[in-house]
């Protein structure tokens, strides 16, 4: 099933940390094979069917884990926003690295 992340969903996801004081949670399988959850305040919509987020260290944690197993889940709950709950799943991939 395809999803359209624009419109209301984009409004909820983009800037969630600043607006709601909470960040979307990203679930993945870590390099030891265990489920892991990481809250990512940088999560934002970049197209109708893609989210993006910043991974600080591309050689460790989330970035390393999704290179081996790209299946991820993204969840967000905002009790003040109606209340609103989102849950999505898909495949993650690296789309570029910023060099500082």
Coordinates of C-alpha atoms in Angstrom, one line a residue:
X1 CA 0.0 0.0 0.0
X2 CA 1.3 3.4 -0.9
X3 CA 1.0 6.5 1.3
X4 CA 0.9 10.2 0.6
X5 CA 3.0 12.0 3.2
X6 CA 2.1 15.5 2.1
X7 CA -0.7 17.6 3.5
X8 CA -1.9 16.8 7.0
X9 CA 0.8 14.1 7.6
X10 CA 3.6 16.4 6.6
X11 CA 2.2 19.1 8.9
X12 CA 2.4 16.6 11.8
X13 CA 5.9 15.2 11.0
X14 CA 7.8 18.3 9.9
X15 CA 8.9 20.2 13.0
X16 CA 7.2 17.8 15.4
X17 CA 9.9 18.3 18.1
X18 CA 9.6 22.1 18.0
X19 CA 5.8 22.1 17.8
X20 CA 4.7 19.2 20.0
X21 CA 7.8 18.8 22.2
X22 CA 8.2 15.2 21.0
X23 CA 10.0 13.5 18.1
X24 CA 9.0 10.7 15.8
X25 CA 10.3 7.3 16.9
X26 CA 12.2 5.1 14.4
X27 CA 12.3 1.4 15.1
X28 CA 14.9 -0.8 13.5
X29 CA 16.9 -4.0 14.1
X30 CA 20.3 -3.2 15.5
X31 CA 23.6 -4.8 14.5
X32 CA 23.2 -7.4 17.3
X33 CA 19.8 -8.4 15.9
X34 CA 17.7 -6.7 18.6
X35 CA 14.8 -4.3 18.0
X36 CA 15.9 -0.7 18.8
X37 CA 14.0 2.6 18.9
X38 CA 15.5 6.0 18.4
X39 CA 13.6 9.3 18.6
X40 CA 14.6 11.5 15.7
X41 CA 13.8 15.2 15.9
X42 CA 15.2 15.7 12.4
X43 CA 12.6 13.5 10.7
X44 CA 10.8 15.4 7.9
X45 CA 8.9 14.7 4.7
X46 CA 11.0 15.1 1.4
X47 CA 8.5 13.7 -1.1
X48 CA 4.9 12.2 -1.1
X49 CA 6.4 8.8 -0.2
X50 CA 9.7 9.5 1.6
X51 CA 10.8 10.7 5.0
X52 CA 14.4 11.8 5.7
X53 CA 16.3 12.1 9.0
X54 CA 19.8 13.0 10.0
X55 CA 22.0 10.2 11.3
X56 CA 25.0 11.6 13.2
X57 CA 27.4 8.8 12.7
X58 CA 27.1 6.8 9.4
X59 CA 29.4 4.1 10.7
X60 CA 27.3 3.3 13.8
X61 CA 23.8 3.0 15.2
X62 CA 20.8 3.5 13.0
X63 CA 22.8 4.2 9.8
X64 CA 24.9 1.0 10.1
X65 CA 21.9 -1.1 11.1
X66 CA 19.8 -0.1 8.1
X67 CA 22.6 -0.8 5.7
X68 CA 22.3 -4.5 6.9
X69 CA 18.5 -4.6 7.3
X70 CA 16.6 -1.7 5.8
X71 CA 13.2 -2.5 7.3
X72 CA 12.1 0.3 9.7
X73 CA 9.0 1.6 11.5
X74 CA 8.2 5.2 12.2
X75 CA 5.7 6.1 14.9
X76 CA 4.5 9.4 16.3
X77 CA 2.0 10.3 18.9
X78 CA 0.8 13.8 19.8
X79 CA -1.9 13.7 22.5
X80 CA -2.5 17.4 22.2
X81 CA -3.0 17.2 18.4
X82 CA -6.5 15.9 18.4
X83 CA -5.1 13.3 19.7
X84 CA -3.1 12.0 16.7
X85 CA -1.2 8.8 16.2
X86 CA 0.8 7.8 13.1
X87 CA 2.5 4.5 12.4
X88 CA 4.4 3.7 9.2
X89 CA 6.8 1.1 8.0
X90 CA 9.1 0.8 5.0
X91 CA 12.6 0.5 3.8
X92 CA 15.4 2.9 4.7
X93 CA 18.5 3.8 2.7
X94 CA 21.3 6.3 2.7
X95 CA 20.7 9.1 0.3
X96 CA 23.8 11.2 1.0
X97 CA 26.3 12.3 3.5
X98 CA 27.1 15.8 4.6
X99 CA 30.7 16.4 5.2
X100 CA 31.5 18.9 7.9

